[in-house]
JSON list of C-alpha atoms in Angstrom, two decimals:
[
{"chain": "R", "resi": 164, "resn": "MET", "atom": "CA", "xyz": [0.09, 0.48, -0.02]},
{"chain": "R", "resi": 165, "resn": "LYS", "atom": "CA", "xyz": [3.03, 2.32, 0.75]},
{"chain": "R", "resi": 166, "resn": "ARG", "atom": "CA", "xyz": [4.35, 2.04, -2.50]},
{"chain": "R", "resi": 167, "resn": "ALA", "atom": "CA", "xyz": [0.33, 2.31, -5.05]},
{"chain": "R", "resi": 168, "resn": "ASN", "atom": "CA", "xyz": [0.77, 5.18, -2.67]},
{"chain": "R", "resi": 169, "resn": "ARG", "atom": "CA", "xyz": [4.25, 6.30, -3.76]},
{"chain": "R", "resi": 170, "resn": "TYR", "atom": "CA", "xyz": [3.69, 5.47, -6.90]},
{"chain": "R", "resi": 171, "resn": "VAL", "atom": "CA", "xyz": [0.72, 8.00, -6.76]},
{"chain": "R", "resi": 172, "resn": "ILE", "atom": "CA", "xyz": [2.53, 10.54, -5.16]},
{"chain": "R", "resi": 173, "resn": "ILE", "atom": "CA", "xyz": [5.49, 10.96, -8.10]},
{"chain": "R", "resi": 174, "resn": "VAL", "atom": "CA", "xyz": [2.39, 10.61, -10.63]},
{"chain": "R", "resi": 175, "resn": "MET", "atom": "CA", "xyz": [0.89, 13.95, -9.58]},
{"chain": "R", "resi": 176, "resn": "ALA", "atom": "CA", "xyz": [4.43, 15.49, -8.81]},
{"chain": "R", "resi": 177, "resn": "VAL", "atom": "CA", "xyz": [4.81, 15.24, -12.51]},
{"chain": "R", "resi": 178, "resn": "LEU", "atom": "CA", "xyz": [1.36, 15.98, -13.75]},
{"chain": "R", "resi": 179, "resn": "CYS", "atom": "CA", "xyz": [2.26, 19.30, -11.49]},
{"chain": "R", "resi": 180, "resn": "CYS", "atom": "CA", "xyz": [5.85, 19.54, -13.40]},
{"chain": "R", "resi": 181, "resn": "LEU", "atom": "CA", "xyz": [4.10, 19.75, -16.74]},
{"chain": "R", "resi": 182, "resn": "VAL", "atom": "CA", "xyz": [0.93, 22.18, -15.37]},
{"chain": "R", "resi": 183, "resn": "THR", "atom": "CA", "xyz": [3.75, 24.65, -14.36]},
{"chain": "R", "resi": 184, "resn": "VAL", "atom": "CA", "xyz": [4.94, 24.44, -17.77]},
{"chain": "R", "resi": 185, "resn": "GLY", "atom": "CA", "xyz": [2.80, 25.08, -19.60]},
{"chain": "R", "resi": 186, "resn": "LYS", "atom": "CA", "xyz": [0.90, 28.33, -18.02]},
{"chain": "R", "resi": 187, "resn": "GLY", "atom": "CA", "xyz": [4.45, 29.16, -18.10]},
{"chain": "R", "resi": 188, "resn": "LYS", "atom": "CA", "xyz": [4.04, 28.88, -21.98]},
{"chain": "R", "resi": 189, "resn": "GLU", "atom": "CA", "xyz": [0.93, 30.61, -21.78]},
{"chain": "R", "resi": 190, "resn": "CYS", "atom": "CA", "xyz": [2.06, 33.67, -19.58]},
{"chain": "R", "resi": 191, "resn": "GLU", "atom": "CA", "xyz": [5.20, 34.51, -22.05]},
{"chain": "R", "resi": 192, "resn": "ALA", "atom": "CA", "xyz": [2.65, 33.65, -24.81]},
{"chain": "R", "resi": 193, "resn": "SER", "atom": "CA", "xyz": [0.05, 36.12, -22.76]},
{"chain": "R", "resi": 194, "resn": "GLY", "atom": "CA", "xyz": [2.81, 38.59, -21.96]},
{"chain": "R", "resi": 195, "resn": "LYS", "atom": "CA", "xyz": [3.78, 39.17, -25.36]},
{"chain": "R", "resi": 196, "resn": "THR", "atom": "CA", "xyz": [0.72, 39.37, -26.90]},
{"chain": "R", "resi": 197, "resn": "LEU", "atom": "CA", "xyz": [-0.84, 41.81, -24.02]},
{"chain": "R", "resi": 198, "resn": "LEU", "atom": "CA", "xyz": [2.70, 44.19, -24.92]},
{"chain": "R", "resi": 199, "resn": "ILE", "atom": "CA", "xyz": [1.62, 43.68, -28.74]},
{"chain": "R", "resi": 200, "resn": "ASN", "atom": "CA", "xyz": [-2.12, 44.48, -28.05]},
{"chain": "R", "resi": 201, "resn": "LYS", "atom": "CA", "xyz": [-1.14, 48.44, -26.31]},
{"chain": "R", "resi": 202, "resn": "VAL", "atom": "CA", "xyz": [0.85, 48.85, -29.53]},
{"chain": "R", "resi": 203, "resn": "LYS", "atom": "CA", "xyz": [-2.76, 48.44, -32.66]},
{"chain": "R", "resi": 204, "resn": "GLU", "atom": "CA", "xyz": [-4.13, 50.68, -29.71]},
{"chain": "R", "resi": 205, "resn": "LYS", "atom": "CA", "xyz": [-1.93, 53.31, -30.30]},
{"chain": "R", "resi": 206, "resn": "THR", "atom": "CA", "xyz": [-1.57, 52.16, -34.09]},
{"chain": "R", "resi": 207, "resn": "SER", "atom": "CA", "xyz": [-3.38, 50.38, -36.99]},
{"chain": "R", "resi": 208, "resn": "GLU", "atom": "CA", "xyz": [-0.33, 49.52, -39.02]},
{"chain": "R", "resi": 209, "resn": "LYS", "atom": "CA", "xyz": [0.46, 46.48, -39.75]},
{"chain": "R", "resi": 210, "resn": "ILE", "atom": "CA", "xyz": [2.43, 44.36, -37.03]},
{"chain": "R", "resi": 211, "resn": "ARG", "atom": "CA", "xyz": [5.35, 43.79, -38.80]},
{"chain": "R", "resi": 212, "resn": "ASP", "atom": "CA", "xyz": [8.18, 41.96, -36.34]},
{"chain": "R", "resi": 213, "resn": "VAL", "atom": "CA", "xyz": [8.66, 41.72, -32.06]},
{"chain": "R", "resi": 214, "resn": "PHE", "atom": "CA", "xyz": [11.89, 41.67, -30.42]},
{"chain": "R", "resi": 215, "resn": "TYR", "atom": "CA", "xyz": [10.69, 40.64, -26.84]},
{"chain": "R", "resi": 216, "resn": "THR", "atom": "CA", "xyz": [12.60, 39.89, -24.01]},
{"chain": "R", "resi": 217, "resn": "ASP", "atom": "CA", "xyz": [13.73, 40.93, -20.62]},
{"chain": "R", "resi": 218, "resn": "TYR", "atom": "CA", "xyz": [16.08, 44.36, -21.45]},
{"chain": "R", "resi": 219, "resn": "ASP", "atom": "CA", "xyz": [17.25, 45.48, -18.15]},
{"chain": "R", "resi": 220, "resn": "TYR", "atom": "CA", "xyz": [16.96, 42.00, -16.65]},
{"chain": "R", "resi": 221, "resn": "ASP", "atom": "CA", "xyz": [14.19, 43.38, -14.00]},
{"chain": "R", "resi": 222, "resn": "GLY", "atom": "CA", "xyz": [12.41, 40.50, -14.03]},
{"chain": "R", "resi": 223, "resn": "LEU", "atom": "CA", "xyz": [9.90, 42.55, -16.33]},
{"chain": "R", "resi": 224, "resn": "LYS", "atom": "CA", "xyz": [10.49, 42.02, -20.29]},
{"chain": "R", "resi": 225, "resn": "GLU", "atom": "CA", "xyz": [9.55, 44.30, -23.17]},
{"chain": "R", "resi": 226, "resn": "ALA", "atom": "CA", "xyz": [9.24, 44.82, -26.98]},
{"chain": "R", "resi": 227, "resn": "PHE", "atom": "CA", "xyz": [10.49, 47.26, -29.25]},
{"chain": "R", "resi": 228, "resn": "ILE", "atom": "CA", "xyz": [8.45, 46.34, -31.91]},
{"chain": "R", "resi": 229, "resn": "ILE", "atom": "CA", "xyz": [8.37, 47.13, -35.29]},
{"chain": "R", "resi": 230, "resn": "THR", "atom": "CA", "xyz": [5.04, 48.33, -37.52]},
{"chain": "R", "resi": 231, "resn": "GLY", "atom": "CA", "xyz": [4.47, 49.34, -40.51]},
{"chain": "R", "resi": 232, "resn": "GLU", "atom": "CA", "xyz": [1.75, 48.77, -43.85]},
{"chain": "R", "resi": 233, "resn": "SER", "atom": "CA", "xyz": [5.14, 48.02, -46.87]},
{"chain": "R", "resi": 234, "resn": "ASP", "atom": "CA", "xyz": [8.72, 47.37, -46.59]},
{"chain": "R", "resi": 235, "resn": "GLU", "atom": "CA", "xyz": [10.02, 51.24, -47.59]},
{"chain": "R", "resi": 236, "resn": "GLU", "atom": "CA", "xyz": [7.41, 52.41, -44.62]},
{"chain": "R", "resi": 237, "resn": "LYS", "atom": "CA", "xyz": [7.94, 51.35, -40.57]},
{"chain": "R", "resi": 238, "resn": "THR", "atom": "CA", "xyz": [7.92, 52.65, -37.43]},
{"chain": "R", "resi": 239, "resn": "ILE", "atom": "CA", "xyz": [10.00, 51.49, -34.42]},
{"chain": "R", "resi": 240, "resn": "TRP", "atom": "CA", "xyz": [7.47, 51.11, -31.45]},
{"chain": "R", "resi": 241, "resn": "PHE", "atom": "CA", "xyz": [8.32, 50.70, -27.92]},
{"chain": "R", "resi": 242, "resn": "SER", "atom": "CA", "xyz": [6.34, 48.39, -25.47]},
{"chain": "R", "resi": 243, "resn": "GLY", "atom": "CA", "xyz": [6.18, 47.95, -21.44]},
{"chain": "R", "resi": 244, "resn": "GLU", "atom": "CA", "xyz": [4.86, 47.70, -18.33]},
{"chain": "R", "resi": 245, "resn": "LYS", "atom": "CA", "xyz": [5.80, 51.73, -17.39]},
{"chain": "R", "resi": 246, "resn": "GLU", "atom": "CA", "xyz": [5.63, 52.55, -21.35]},
{"chain": "R", "resi": 247, "resn": "VAL", "atom": "CA", "xyz": [4.34, 52.44, -24.58]},
{"chain": "R", "resi": 248, "resn": "LYS", "atom": "CA", "xyz": [5.68, 55.17, -27.27]},
{"chain": "R", "resi": 249, "resn": "LYS", "atom": "CA", "xyz": [6.53, 55.38, -31.10]},
{"chain": "R", "resi": 250, "resn": "LEU", "atom": "CA", "xyz": [10.29, 55.81, -31.31]},
{"chain": "R", "resi": 251, "resn": "THR", "atom": "CA", "xyz": [10.67, 56.54, -34.89]},
{"chain": "R", "resi": 252, "resn": "ASP", "atom": "CA", "xyz": [8.81, 59.53, -36.50]},
{"chain": "R", "resi": 253, "resn": "LEU", "atom": "CA", "xyz": [9.57, 59.14, -40.09]},
{"chain": "R", "resi": 254, "resn": "SER", "atom": "CA", "xyz": [7.41, 56.28, -42.01]},
{"chain": "R", "resi": 255, "resn": "VAL", "atom": "CA", "xyz": [11.42, 54.68, -43.63]},
{"chain": "R", "resi": 256, "resn": "SER", "atom": "CA", "xyz": [12.56, 51.51, -44.51]},
{"chain": "R", "resi": 257, "resn": "VAL", "atom": "CA", "xyz": [13.50, 49.21, -41.19]},
{"chain": "R", "resi": 258, "resn": "TRP", "atom": "CA", "xyz": [15.04, 46.24, -40.87]},
{"chain": "R", "resi": 259, "resn": "THR", "atom": "CA", "xyz": [17.43, 43.50, -38.99]},
{"chain": "R", "resi": 260, "resn": "GLY", "atom": "CA", "xyz": [19.15, 40.81, -39.71]},
{"chain": "R", "resi": 261, "resn": "LYS", "atom": "CA", "xyz": [22.24, 39.30, -38.48]},
{"chain": "R", "resi": 262, "resn": "GLY", "atom": "CA", "xyz": [24.40, 41.43, -35.95]},
{"chain": "R", "resi": 263, "resn": "ASN", "atom": "CA", "xyz": [21.82, 43.67, -34.84]},
{"chain": "R", "resi": 264, "resn": "GLY", "atom": "CA", "xyz": [18.07, 42.92, -33.15]},
{"chain": "R", "resi": 265, "resn": "ILE", "atom": "CA", "xyz": [18.38, 41.97, -29.88]},
{"chain": "R", "resi": 266, "resn": "CYS", "atom": "CA", "xyz": [22.64, 41.82, -28.72]},
{"chain": "R", "resi": 267, "resn": "LYS", "atom": "CA", "xyz": [23.27, 41.01, -25.38]},
{"chain": "R", "resi": 268, "resn": "VAL", "atom": "CA", "xyz": [25.86, 43.04, -24.18]},
{"chain": "R", "resi": 269, "resn": "SER", "atom": "CA", "xyz": [26.37, 42.46, -20.02]},
{"chain": "R", "resi": 270, "resn": "LYS", "atom": "CA", "xyz": [24.81, 39.93, -17.90]},
{"chain": "R", "resi": 271, "resn": "ASN", "atom": "CA", "xyz": [22.21, 42.54, -16.91]},
{"chain": "R", "resi": 272, "resn": "GLN", "atom": "CA", "xyz": [21.92, 44.06, -20.91]},
{"chain": "R", "resi": 273, "resn": "LYS", "atom": "CA", "xyz": [20.02, 44.10, -23.94]},
{"chain": "R", "resi": 274, "resn": "LEU", "atom": "CA", "xyz": [19.84, 46.37, -26.68]},
{"chain": "R", "resi": 275, "resn": "PHE", "atom": "CA", "xyz": [17.91, 46.84, -30.10]},
{"chain": "R", "resi": 276, "resn": "LEU", "atom": "CA", "xyz": [19.82, 47.58, -33.35]},
{"chain": "R", "resi": 277, "resn": "ALA", "atom": "CA", "xyz": [18.08, 49.22, -36.59]},
{"chain": "R", "resi": 278, "resn": "GLU", "atom": "CA", "xyz": [19.13, 50.38, -39.71]},
{"chain": "R", "resi": 279, "resn": "GLY", "atom": "CA", "xyz": [16.89, 52.98, -41.35]},
{"chain": "R", "resi": 280, "resn": "SER", "atom": "CA", "xyz": [17.33, 54.15, -45.09]},
{"chain": "R", "resi": 281, "resn": "ALA", "atom": "CA", "xyz": [14.92, 56.12, -47.48]},
{"chain": "R", "resi": 282, "resn": "GLY", "atom": "CA", "xyz": [16.69, 54.72, -49.78]},
{"chain": "R", "resi": 283, "resn": "GLY", "atom": "CA", "xyz": [19.85, 54.93, -52.47]},
{"chain": "R", "resi": 284, "resn": "SER", "atom": "CA", "xyz": [22.85, 54.01, -50.60]},
{"chain": "R", "resi": 285, "resn": "TYR", "atom": "CA", "xyz": [23.25, 55.89, -47.33]},
{"chain": "R", "resi": 286, "resn": "SER", "atom": "CA", "xyz": [21.08, 54.28, -44.48]},
{"chain": "R", "resi": 287, "resn": "TRP", "atom": "CA", "xyz": [21.45, 54.89, -40.15]},
{"chain": "R", "resi": 288, "resn": "SER", "atom": "CA", "xyz": [21.25, 53.13, -37.42]},
{"chain": "R", "resi": 289, "resn": "TYR", "atom": "CA", "xyz": [19.01, 53.19, -34.81]},
{"chain": "R", "resi": 290, "resn": "CYS", "atom": "CA", "xyz": [20.13, 52.05, -31.23]},
{"chain": "R", "resi": 291, "resn": "PHE", "atom": "CA", "xyz": [18.09, 51.66, -27.83]},
{"chain": "R", "resi": 292, "resn": "TYR", "atom": "CA", "xyz": [18.32, 50.04, -24.53]},
{"chain": "R", "resi": 293, "resn": "VAL", "atom": "CA", "xyz": [15.54, 49.77, -21.21]},
{"chain": "R", "resi": 294, "resn": "LYS", "atom": "CA", "xyz": [16.64, 51.88, -18.43]},
{"chain": "R", "resi": 295, "resn": "ASN", "atom": "CA", "xyz": [13.45, 51.99, -15.00]},
{"chain": "R", "resi": 296, "resn": "GLY", "atom": "CA", "xyz": [10.68, 50.10, -17.71]},
{"chain": "R", "resi": 297, "resn": "ARG", "atom": "CA", "xyz": [11.78, 52.68, -20.70]},
{"chain": "R", "resi": 298, "resn": "ALA", "atom": "CA", "xyz": [12.71, 52.98, -23.96]},
{"chain": "R", "resi": 299, "resn": "VAL", "atom": "CA", "xyz": [15.94, 55.38, -23.76]},
{"chain": "R", "resi": 300, "resn": "SER", "atom": "CA", "xyz": [17.43, 55.96, -27.38]},
{"chain": "R", "resi": 301, "resn": "VAL", "atom": "CA", "xyz": [21.59, 56.15, -27.94]},
{"chain": "R", "resi": 302, "resn": "LYS", "atom": "CA", "xyz": [22.57, 59.22, -30.07]},
{"chain": "R", "resi": 303, "resn": "LYS", "atom": "CA", "xyz": [25.60, 58.82, -32.72]},
{"chain": "R", "resi": 304, "resn": "THR", "atom": "CA", "xyz": [25.62, 55.45, -33.97]},
{"chain": "R", "resi": 305, "resn": "SER", "atom": "CA", "xyz": [26.48, 56.42, -37.25]},
{"chain": "R", "resi": 306, "resn": "GLU", "atom": "CA", "xyz": [25.80, 53.93, -40.17]},
{"chain": "R", "resi": 307, "resn": "GLY", "atom": "CA", "xyz": [25.75, 50.45, -40.61]},
{"chain": "R", "resi": 308, "resn": "LEU", "atom": "CA", "xyz": [26.18, 49.42, -36.28]},
{"chain": "R", "resi": 309, "resn": "THR", "atom": "CA", "xyz": [26.44, 45.83, -35.56]},
{"chain": "R", "resi": 310, "resn": "HIS", "atom": "CA", "xyz": [27.12, 43.86, -32.70]},
{"chain": "R", "resi": 311, "resn": "ILE", "atom": "CA", "xyz": [30.49, 41.53, -32.70]},
{"chain": "R", "resi": 312, "resn": "LYS", "atom": "CA", "xyz": [31.00, 40.18, -29.23]},
{"chain": "R", "resi": 313, "resn": "GLY", "atom": "CA", "xyz": [29.61, 40.85, -25.39]},
{"chain": "R", "resi": 314, "resn": "LYS", "atom": "CA", "xyz": [30.55, 45.18, -25.87]},
{"chain": "R", "resi": 315, "resn": "ASN", "atom": "CA", "xyz": [32.20, 45.33, -29.34]},
{"chain": "R", "resi": 316, "resn": "PHE", "atom": "CA", "xyz": [30.38, 46.70, -31.83]},
{"chain": "R", "resi": 317, "resn": "ALA", "atom": "CA", "xyz": [31.27, 48.26, -35.55]},
{"chain": "R", "resi": 318, "resn": "ILE", "atom": "CA", "xyz": [29.84, 50.63, -36.91]},
{"chain": "R", "resi": 319, "resn": "TYR", "atom": "CA", "xyz": [30.22, 51.10, -41.28]},
{"chain": "R", "resi": 320, "resn": "PRO", "atom": "CA", "xyz": [30.66, 54.68, -42.41]},
{"chain": "R", "resi": 321, "resn": "GLY", "atom": "CA", "xyz": [29.94, 55.59, -46.67]},
{"chain": "R", "resi": 322, "resn": "ALA", "atom": "CA", "xyz": [32.63, 57.13, -47.82]},
{"chain": "R", "resi": 323, "resn": "PHE", "atom": "CA", "xyz": [33.60, 57.93, -51.92]},
{"chain": "R", "resi": 324, "resn": "ASP", "atom": "CA", "xyz": [37.22, 56.55, -52.00]},
{"chain": "R", "resi": 325, "resn": "LEU", "atom": "CA", "xyz": [37.07, 53.39, -53.85]},
{"chain": "R", "resi": 326, "resn": "MET", "atom": "CA", "xyz": [40.05, 55.25, -56.94]},
{"chain": "R", "resi": 327, "resn": "VAL", "atom": "CA", "xyz": [40.29, 58.69, -58.58]},
{"chain": "R", "resi": 328, "resn": "ASP", "atom": "CA", "xyz": [39.38, 58.71, -61.43]},
{"chain": "R", "resi": 329, "resn": "SER", "atom": "CA", "xyz": [40.86, 60.94, -64.32]},
{"chain": "R", "resi": 330, "resn": "THR", "atom": "CA", "xyz": [40.65, 63.80, -62.94]},
{"chain": "R", "resi": 331, "resn": "GLY", "atom": "CA", "xyz": [41.52, 63.35, -59.71]},
{"chain": "R", "resi": 332, "resn": "MET", "atom": "CA", "xyz": [38.27, 62.77, -57.99]},
{"chain": "R", "resi": 333, "resn": "SER", "atom": "CA", "xyz": [37.69, 59.87, -56.23]},
{"chain": "R", "resi": 334, "resn": "VAL", "atom": "CA", "xyz": [35.00, 57.52, -57.01]},
{"chain": "R", "resi": 335, "resn": "GLY", "atom": "CA", "xyz": [33.18, 54.61, -55.98]},
{"chain": "R", "resi": 336, "resn": "HIS", "atom": "CA", "xyz": [31.17, 53.49, -52.91]},
{"chain": "R", "resi": 337, "resn": "THR", "atom": "CA", "xyz": [33.43, 52.32, -49.94]},
{"chain": "R", "resi": 338, "resn": "TRP", "atom": "CA", "xyz": [32.27, 51.39, -46.17]},
{"chain": "R", "resi": 339, "resn": "LYS", "atom": "CA", "xyz": [34.64, 50.53, -43.93]},
{"chain": "R", "resi": 340, "resn": "ALA", "atom": "CA", "xyz": [35.27, 48.51, -40.43]},
{"chain": "R", "resi": 341, "resn": "TYR", "atom": "CA", "xyz": [34.77, 51.02, -37.49]},
{"chain": "R", "resi": 342, "resn": "TYR", "atom": "CA", "xyz": [35.07, 49.02, -34.17]},
{"chain": "R", "resi": 343, "resn": "LEU", "atom": "CA", "xyz": [33.45, 51.00, -31.20]},
{"chain": "R", "resi": 344, "resn": "LYS", "atom": "CA", "xyz": [33.06, 49.57, -27.52]},
{"chain": "R", "resi": 345, "resn": "TRP", "atom": "CA", "xyz": [29.65, 49.68, -25.68]},
{"chain": "R", "resi": 346, "resn": "ASN", "atom": "CA", "xyz": [30.14, 50.79, -22.00]},
{"chain": "R", "resi": 347, "resn": "GLY", "atom": "CA", "xyz": [26.31, 50.80, -20.54]},
{"chain": "R", "resi": 348, "resn": "LYS", "atom": "CA", "xyz": [25.10, 53.89, -22.07]},
{"chain": "R", "resi": 349, "resn": "LYS", "atom": "CA", "xyz": [26.99, 55.26, -25.19]},
{"chain": "R", "resi": 350, "resn": "PHE", "atom": "CA", "xyz": [29.50, 53.53, -27.02]},
{"chain": "R", "resi": 351, "resn": "VAL", "atom": "CA", "xyz": [33.03, 54.87, -27.20]},
{"chain": "R", "resi": 352, "resn": "GLU", "atom": "CA", "xyz": [36.30, 54.84, -29.12]},
{"chain": "R", "resi": 353, "resn": "TYR", "atom": "CA", "xyz": [38.90, 52.31, -27.69]},
{"chain": "R", "resi": 354, "resn": "THR", "atom": "CA", "xyz": [41.89, 54.53, -26.19]},
{"chain": "R", "resi": 355, "resn": "GLY", "atom": "CA", "xyz": [44.59, 54.54, -28.38]},
{"chain": "R", "resi": 356, "resn": "LYS", "atom": "CA", "xyz": [48.55, 53.58, -27.04]},
{"chain": "R", "resi": 357, "resn": "ARG", "atom": "CA", "xyz": [51.13, 55.11, -28.51]},
{"chain": "R", "resi": 358, "resn": "ILE", "atom": "CA", "xyz": [54.69, 52.50, -30.99]},
{"chain": "R", "resi": 359, "resn": "THR", "atom": "CA", "xyz": [57.15, 52.69, -32.19]},
{"chain": "R", "resi": 360, "resn": "LEU", "atom": "CA", "xyz": [58.13, 51.20, -35.55]},
{"chain": "R", "resi": 361, "resn": "THR", "atom": "CA", "xyz": [60.10, 48.41, -34.39]},
{"chain": "R", "resi": 362, "resn": "GLN", "atom": "CA", "xyz": [56.77, 47.29, -32.42]},
{"chain": "R", "resi": 363, "resn": "LEU", "atom": "CA", "xyz": [54.79, 47.42, -35.38]},
{"chain": "R", "resi": 364, "resn": "LYS", "atom": "CA", "xyz": [56.32, 45.20, -37.41]},
{"chain": "R", "resi": 365, "resn": "LYS", "atom": "CA", "xyz": [56.09, 42.52, -34.61]},
{"chain": "R", "resi": 366, "resn": "TYR", "atom": "CA", "xyz": [52.59, 42.62, -36.02]},
{"chain": "R", "resi": 367, "resn": "ASP", "atom": "CA", "xyz": [51.69, 40.03, -38.50]},
{"chain": "R", "resi": 368, "resn": "GLY", "atom": "CA", "xyz": [51.31, 42.25, -42.23]},
{"chain": "R", "resi": 369, "resn": "ALA", "atom": "CA", "xyz": [52.36, 44.23, -40.70]},
{"chain": "R", "resi": 370, "resn": "SER", "atom": "CA", "xyz": [56.54, 45.20, -42.81]},
{"chain": "R", "resi": 371, "resn": "SER", "atom": "CA", "xyz": [53.71, 45.29, -46.34]},
{"chain": "R", "resi": 372, "resn": "ILE", "atom": "CA", "xyz": [51.88, 47.74, -44.66]},
{"chain": "R", "resi": 373, "resn": "LEU", "atom": "CA", "xyz": [54.71, 49.52, -44.20]},
{"chain": "R", "resi": 374, "resn": "LYS", "atom": "CA", "xyz": [56.38, 49.57, -48.34]},
{"chain": "R", "resi": 375, "resn": "LYS", "atom": "CA", "xyz": [52.91, 49.84, -49.56]},
{"chain": "R", "resi": 376, "resn": "ILE", "atom": "CA", "xyz": [52.92, 53.31, -47.42]},
{"chain": "R", "resi": 377, "resn": "ASN", "atom": "CA", "xyz": [56.47, 53.85, -48.68]},
{"chain": "R", "resi": 378, "resn": "LYS", "atom": "CA", "xyz": [55.99, 53.12, -52.11]},
{"chain": "R", "resi": 379, "resn": "MET", "atom": "CA", "xyz": [53.74, 55.55, -51.94]},
{"chain": "R", "resi": 380, "resn": "GLY", "atom": "CA", "xyz": [56.02, 58.14, -51.15]},
{"chain": "R", "resi": 381, "resn": "TYR", "atom": "CA", "xyz": [55.02, 59.00, -47.38]},
{"chain": "R", "resi": 382, "resn": "LYS", "atom": "CA", "xyz": [56.25, 58.80, -44.29]},
{"chain": "R", "resi": 383, "resn": "ILE", "atom": "CA", "xyz": [55.68, 57.94, -40.93]},
{"chain": "R", "resi": 384, "resn": "GLY", "atom": "CA", "xyz": [55.03, 59.67, -38.32]},
{"chain": "R", "resi": 385, "resn": "GLU", "atom": "CA", "xyz": [53.66, 58.26, -35.35]},
{"chain": "R", "resi": 386, "resn": "ILE", "atom": "CA", "xyz": [51.86, 55.13, -34.33]},
{"chain": "R", "resi": 387, "resn": "TYR", "atom": "CA", "xyz": [48.27, 53.81, -32.08]},
{"chain": "R", "resi": 388, "resn": "TYR", "atom": "CA", "xyz": [48.19, 50.48, -31.53]},
{"chain": "R", "resi": 389, "resn": "ARG", "atom": "CA", "xyz": [43.64, 49.56, -30.71]},
{"chain": "R", "resi": 390, "resn": "LYS", "atom": "CA", "xyz": [42.66, 46.81, -28.25]},
{"chain": "R", "resi": 391, "resn": "ASN", "atom": "CA", "xyz": [39.96, 45.80, -30.51]}
]
């Protein structure tokens, strides 16, 4: 009889676990749906993408939501327990992909990144974090802001310097990586350290770069090393 009772208790425990897991998934879904519905109350635009997670690790999840009737006209919203806010006024193309969207930068913070464009070859980056349940817009995010890992990021500002034509004008669009670091509130540059020519030559590929510089008729001035 005792053994039978033990089996009954075990079965009930398993059922309780299954019910708890089921309720957890249900709460997850209902919480996400609630935040989406808050945005639907503010706009008639179609919900295109939802980025739902606990951005500030306070135990409450928030959502950055992209709305729009077409790929060329989208808007970014924030939806949380404390506020529902339209974050972008321009109806432009907004997209996310590898290197943006939800980006975990530390054990207690995640960022939301997206890229915007009004057409052509130029774009700009959007970046937001959450503080006290409210969305905070990050300034000076440049173009092509991409999450590498942890606090390490890169931007890809455009330049017309691919080649020089017969008139001496620089032509051809290029995008070169420039590396930045997240400090919890904004993006900062890596600190540069001055090194000697002898120290530079110890790095792989340095000799070939120096040869190219000398061949072009330039002289080596100050050299700075940045760890990124």
